[in-house]
Coordinates of C-alpha atoms and ligand atoms in Angstrom, one line a residue:
M1 CA -3.9 -6.0 -34.3
S2 CA -1.4 -9.1 -33.9
S3 CA -1.5 -11.9 -36.4
D4 CA -2.3 -15.1 -34.9
N5 CA 0.9 -16.5 -35.7
L6 CA 2.9 -14.0 -33.1
I7 CA 0.2 -14.4 -30.8
Q8 CA 1.0 -18.3 -31.0
Q9 CA 5.3 -17.5 -31.1
A10 CA 4.8 -15.6 -27.6
A11 CA 2.4 -18.0 -25.9
D12 CA 5.2 -20.7 -27.0
I13 CA 7.7 -19.1 -25.5
L14 CA 6.2 -18.3 -22.4
R15 CA 4.5 -21.9 -21.8
T16 CA 8.5 -23.3 -22.2
S17 CA 9.9 -20.5 -20.0
K18 CA 10.5 -20.9 -16.2
N19 CA 11.2 -17.5 -15.0
I20 CA 8.9 -14.6 -16.1
A21 CA 9.3 -11.2 -15.5
V22 CA 6.2 -8.7 -16.7
L23 CA 7.0 -4.9 -16.8
T24 CA 3.8 -2.7 -17.0
G25 CA 3.0 0.7 -17.8
A26 CA 0.1 3.1 -17.5
G27 CA -1.1 1.4 -21.0
V28 CA -2.4 -1.6 -18.8
S29 CA -4.4 0.5 -16.8
K30 CA -5.7 2.7 -19.6
E31 CA -8.7 0.3 -20.5
S32 CA -9.9 0.6 -16.6
G33 CA -10.2 4.2 -17.4
V34 CA -7.2 5.2 -15.7
P35 CA -5.6 8.0 -17.9
T36 CA -1.6 8.1 -18.9
F37 CA 0.3 11.0 -17.5
R38 CA 0.8 11.6 -21.0
D39 CA -3.1 11.9 -22.2
A40 CA -4.6 15.2 -22.4
M41 CA -6.1 16.0 -19.1
D42 CA -9.6 17.2 -19.1
G43 CA -12.1 19.6 -17.4
L44 CA -10.4 21.8 -14.4
W45 CA -7.0 20.0 -15.2
A46 CA -6.6 20.6 -18.6
R47 CA -4.4 23.5 -18.6
F48 CA -1.7 22.1 -16.0
D49 CA 1.3 19.5 -17.5
P50 CA 1.0 16.6 -15.2
Q51 CA 4.9 16.3 -15.5
Q52 CA 5.1 19.7 -14.1
L53 CA 3.0 18.7 -11.1
A54 CA 4.5 15.5 -10.6
T55 CA 8.1 17.0 -9.0
P56 CA 8.7 17.8 -5.5
L57 CA 9.4 21.2 -6.5
A58 CA 6.1 21.9 -7.6
F59 CA 4.8 20.4 -4.4
L60 CA 6.6 22.7 -2.2
Q61 CA 5.8 25.7 -4.8
D62 CA 2.0 25.1 -4.6
P63 CA 1.0 21.9 -2.2
K64 CA -2.4 22.3 -2.4
L65 CA -2.2 22.5 -6.3
V66 CA -0.7 19.4 -6.3
W67 CA -2.6 17.6 -3.3
D68 CA -5.8 18.5 -4.9
W69 CA -4.3 17.1 -8.5
Y70 CA -3.8 13.7 -7.0
E71 CA -7.1 13.6 -4.9
Y72 CA -8.6 14.1 -8.4
R73 CA -6.7 11.2 -9.7
R74 CA -7.3 9.1 -6.5
E75 CA -10.8 9.2 -7.0
M76 CA -10.2 7.7 -10.7
V77 CA -8.3 4.9 -9.5
A78 CA -10.4 4.4 -6.8
K79 CA -13.4 3.9 -9.0
A80 CA -11.2 1.8 -11.5
K81 CA -11.7 -2.0 -11.8
P82 CA -9.5 -4.5 -13.2
N83 CA -9.5 -5.1 -17.3
P84 CA -9.1 -8.2 -19.2
G85 CA -5.3 -7.6 -19.4
H86 CA -5.0 -7.4 -15.8
L87 CA -7.0 -10.8 -15.0
A88 CA -4.7 -12.2 -18.0
L89 CA -1.3 -11.7 -16.1
A90 CA -3.1 -13.2 -12.5
E91 CA -3.9 -16.2 -14.5
L92 CA -0.8 -16.3 -16.5
E93 CA 1.1 -16.3 -12.7
R94 CA -0.9 -18.6 -11.7
R95 CA 0.0 -21.3 -14.5
A96 CA 3.4 -20.6 -14.5
P97 CA 6.4 -21.4 -12.2
S98 CA 7.7 -18.6 -11.0
L99 CA 6.2 -14.9 -12.4
T100 CA 7.2 -11.5 -11.4
I101 CA 5.0 -8.4 -11.8
I102 CA 7.2 -5.2 -12.0
T103 CA 5.0 -1.8 -12.4
Q104 CA 5.3 1.5 -12.5
N105 CA 1.2 2.0 -11.6
V106 CA 0.4 3.2 -8.9
D107 CA -2.9 1.4 -8.5
D108 CA -3.0 -1.6 -7.3
L109 CA -5.2 -3.5 -10.1
H110 CA -2.5 -6.3 -10.5
E111 CA -3.6 -7.0 -7.0
Q112 CA -7.1 -6.5 -7.8
A113 CA -7.1 -9.0 -10.3
G114 CA -5.3 -11.4 -8.0
S115 CA -1.6 -10.7 -9.0
K116 CA 0.7 -11.7 -5.9
N117 CA 4.0 -11.1 -6.8
V118 CA 4.1 -7.3 -7.6
I119 CA 6.9 -5.1 -7.3
H120 CA 5.6 -1.2 -7.1
L121 CA 8.8 0.7 -8.4
H122 CA 7.0 4.0 -8.4
G123 CA 4.8 4.1 -5.2
N124 CA 1.3 4.0 -4.4
I125 CA -1.5 6.7 -5.2
A126 CA -4.1 5.5 -2.3
R127 CA -1.3 6.1 0.2
S128 CA 0.2 9.2 1.6
K129 CA 3.4 9.9 3.8
C130 CA 5.2 13.1 5.5
F131 CA 6.9 15.1 3.0
Y132 CA 9.8 14.9 5.5
N133 CA 9.5 11.2 6.1
C134 CA 9.7 12.5 10.1
Q135 CA 10.0 9.0 11.7
G136 CA 12.2 7.4 8.7
D137 CA 11.5 6.7 5.0
P138 CA 8.6 6.6 4.1
T139 CA 6.5 7.9 7.2
V140 CA 3.3 6.3 6.0
V141 CA 0.2 8.2 7.3
D142 CA -3.8 7.1 7.3
V143 CA -4.7 10.5 6.4
S144 CA -8.4 8.8 7.3
K145 CA -7.6 9.1 10.6
I146 CA -7.0 13.1 10.2
E147 CA -9.5 16.2 10.1
Y148 CA -8.1 18.9 8.2
D149 CA -9.3 21.7 6.1
K150 CA -9.2 21.2 2.7
A151 CA -9.4 24.5 1.7
Q152 CA -5.9 25.1 2.8
G153 CA -4.1 22.2 1.6
P154 CA -2.8 18.7 1.8
P155 CA -3.4 17.6 5.7
P156 CA -0.9 18.1 8.0
C157 CA 1.8 14.9 9.6
P158 CA 0.6 13.9 12.8
H159 CA 4.1 13.6 13.8
C160 CA 6.2 16.7 12.8
G161 CA 2.9 19.1 11.2
R162 CA 4.3 19.5 8.3
W163 CA 2.8 18.4 4.9
L164 CA 1.7 15.2 3.9
R165 CA 2.3 14.2 0.5
P166 CA 1.1 11.0 -1.7
D167 CA 3.1 8.0 -1.7
V168 CA 4.6 8.2 -5.0
V169 CA 7.9 8.6 -6.9
W170 CA 7.9 12.0 -8.5
F171 CA 10.2 13.3 -11.6
G172 CA 13.9 13.6 -10.1
E173 CA 13.3 11.4 -7.0
M174 CA 14.8 7.9 -6.2
L175 CA 12.7 4.7 -6.2
P176 CA 12.6 2.7 -3.0
V177 CA 15.9 0.9 -3.1
D178 CA 14.5 -2.6 -2.0
Q179 CA 11.7 -2.9 -4.6
L180 CA 14.7 -1.6 -7.3
D181 CA 16.7 -4.2 -6.4
V182 CA 13.9 -6.7 -6.5
A183 CA 13.2 -5.7 -9.9
K184 CA 16.9 -6.1 -11.1
V185 CA 16.6 -9.6 -9.6
A186 CA 13.7 -10.4 -11.4
S187 CA 14.8 -9.0 -14.4
I188 CA 18.3 -10.6 -14.6
S189 CA 16.7 -14.1 -13.8
A190 CA 13.8 -14.0 -16.2
D191 CA 13.8 -16.4 -19.1
V192 CA 11.4 -14.0 -21.1
M193 CA 10.0 -10.4 -20.1
L194 CA 6.8 -9.4 -21.5
V195 CA 6.7 -5.5 -21.4
I196 CA 3.1 -4.3 -21.6
G197 CA 1.9 -0.6 -22.2
T198 CA 4.8 1.4 -20.9
S199 CA 6.6 4.4 -23.3
G200 CA 9.9 3.4 -22.2
L201 CA 10.6 6.7 -21.7
V202 CA 11.2 7.0 -18.0
T203 CA 14.2 5.2 -16.0
P204 CA 15.2 3.0 -14.5
A205 CA 12.1 1.6 -15.1
A206 CA 12.9 1.6 -18.6
T207 CA 16.2 -0.5 -18.4
M208 CA 14.8 -3.2 -17.2
P209 CA 14.0 -5.2 -20.4
E210 CA 17.3 -4.0 -21.7
L211 CA 19.0 -6.0 -18.0
A212 CA 16.8 -8.9 -19.0
K213 CA 17.7 -9.3 -22.7
S214 CA 21.4 -8.7 -21.8
Q215 CA 20.9 -12.0 -20.1
G216 CA 19.8 -13.6 -22.6
A217 CA 16.1 -13.4 -22.0
K218 CA 13.6 -12.9 -24.9
I219 CA 11.2 -9.6 -25.2
I220 CA 7.4 -9.5 -25.9
E221 CA 5.9 -6.3 -25.9
V222 CA 2.5 -5.8 -26.3
N223 CA 2.0 -2.1 -26.9
P224 CA -0.7 -0.6 -29.8
D225 CA 2.4 2.0 -30.7
D226 CA 5.5 1.6 -31.0
S227 CA 7.9 2.6 -27.8
M228 CA 11.5 3.1 -26.8
I229 CA 11.5 -0.7 -26.0
T230 CA 10.3 -1.8 -29.7
R231 CA 13.9 -1.6 -31.1
I232 CA 14.9 -4.7 -28.8
A233 CA 11.6 -6.5 -28.4
D234 CA 12.1 -9.8 -30.0
I235 CA 8.0 -10.3 -31.1
K236 CA 5.9 -7.2 -30.6
L237 CA 2.3 -7.6 -30.5
D238 CA 0.1 -4.6 -31.8
G239 CA -2.8 -4.1 -29.9
A240 CA -4.5 -3.6 -26.3
S241 CA -3.3 -5.4 -23.4
G242 CA -6.9 -6.3 -23.0
E243 CA -7.3 -7.7 -26.0
I244 CA -3.9 -9.2 -26.6
L245 CA -3.2 -11.1 -23.4
P246 CA -6.7 -13.0 -23.1
R247 CA -5.3 -14.1 -26.8
V248 CA -1.8 -15.2 -25.6
L249 CA -3.7 -17.3 -23.1
E250 CA -5.6 -19.1 -25.0
A251 CA -3.1 -20.0 -27.6
M252 CA -1.2 -21.4 -24.5
G253 CA -3.7 -23.4 -23.5
K254 CA -4.1 -24.8 -26.7
N255 CA -0.8 -26.7 -27.0
A256 CA -0.6 -27.1 -23.3
Ligands
LIG301 N1 -2.8 -1.4 -24.1 C1 -1.5 -1.6 -23.8 N2 -0.9 -0.3 -23.9 C2 -1.5 0.8 -24.3 C3 -2.8 1.0 -24.3 C4 -3.5 -0.4 -24.0 N3 -4.6 -0.4 -24.0 N4 -3.2 2.3 -24.3 C5 -2.0 2.9 -24.4 N5 -1.1 2.1 -24.4 C6 0.5 2.6 -24.2 C7 1.3 3.8 -25.0 O1 1.0 3.3 -26.6 C8 2.4 4.0 -24.4 O2 3.6 3.5 -25.2 O3 0.7 2.4 -23.0 C9 2.3 3.6 -22.9 C10 1.5 4.4 -22.0 O4 2.9 5.3 -21.4 P1 3.4 6.2 -20.6 O5 2.1 7.1 -20.4 O6 4.3 6.4 -20.9 O7 2.9 5.5 -19.1 P2 4.4 4.6 -18.8 O8 5.7 4.2 -19.7 O9 3.9 3.5 -17.4 O10 5.0 6.0 -18.2 C11 6.1 5.7 -17.2 O11 6.1 8.2 -16.5 O12 4.3 9.1 -16.1 C12 5.3 8.6 -15.4 O13 5.4 7.7 -13.2 C13 4.4 7.8 -14.5 O14 4.9 5.4 -14.3 C14 4.7 6.9 -14.7 C15 6.0 6.7 -15.6

């Protein structure tokens, strides 16, 4: 658990910063009950490796398997509620002159918590799109309006009849260019970047802290473990984001 002293140092930096960028990963949603990809899977899915399922090739080889796995994750995400970490970030946005959240998460828990300025680098699990983006990229489709036989696999695209897929970025795929550009601008403009609950293993998201640091930003990391980002962090706050972030907010308030 992080010392009060480090928490106060982080709070002082945040309080005096004009532009704040926040990079979040699966760790920030963990206390909401959404398991990370790298957590062991349980039940029916225990024998599968998520990193083998989350690829275009896996989908083409077995669309039903991949679609069903995402249905399982969708249900988990649909039940999840924002935790104190999400709520603290939304409160920080209300207090800060300029704050941008860059998230790798495909849930909408930041928005549910009240955050407004959120960039999704890896898509949105609640949405689906045509695998071939037959009407342009992305061809988003409302699955709730489609009747289909779940035993046969994913629903068909209403435009071209081929498969629909989740609107998330799979391993080996390009990130949405517009979102990535805004994320880079937010990173370059930041006086401080909070890096929360990410292993820093997946690029290009993981390159944002380096980019921010190269332009003079301070890096504050919140993670119970060390990550690929830890070596460039100016302050490392050890612990769960749902515990640490409310303490940082409280410390900001004290000397405000
Ligand atoms: N609070 C903060 N951090 C936590 C917590 C917590 N309560 N619990 C775990 N963590 C940390 C872990 O120590 C780990 O460093 O969260 C990190 C989660 O790492 P990953 O599972 O690798 O998640 P992420 O970095 O978001 O992965 C990037 O890879 O799985 C794919 O596309 C998926 O967007 C994802 C990307």
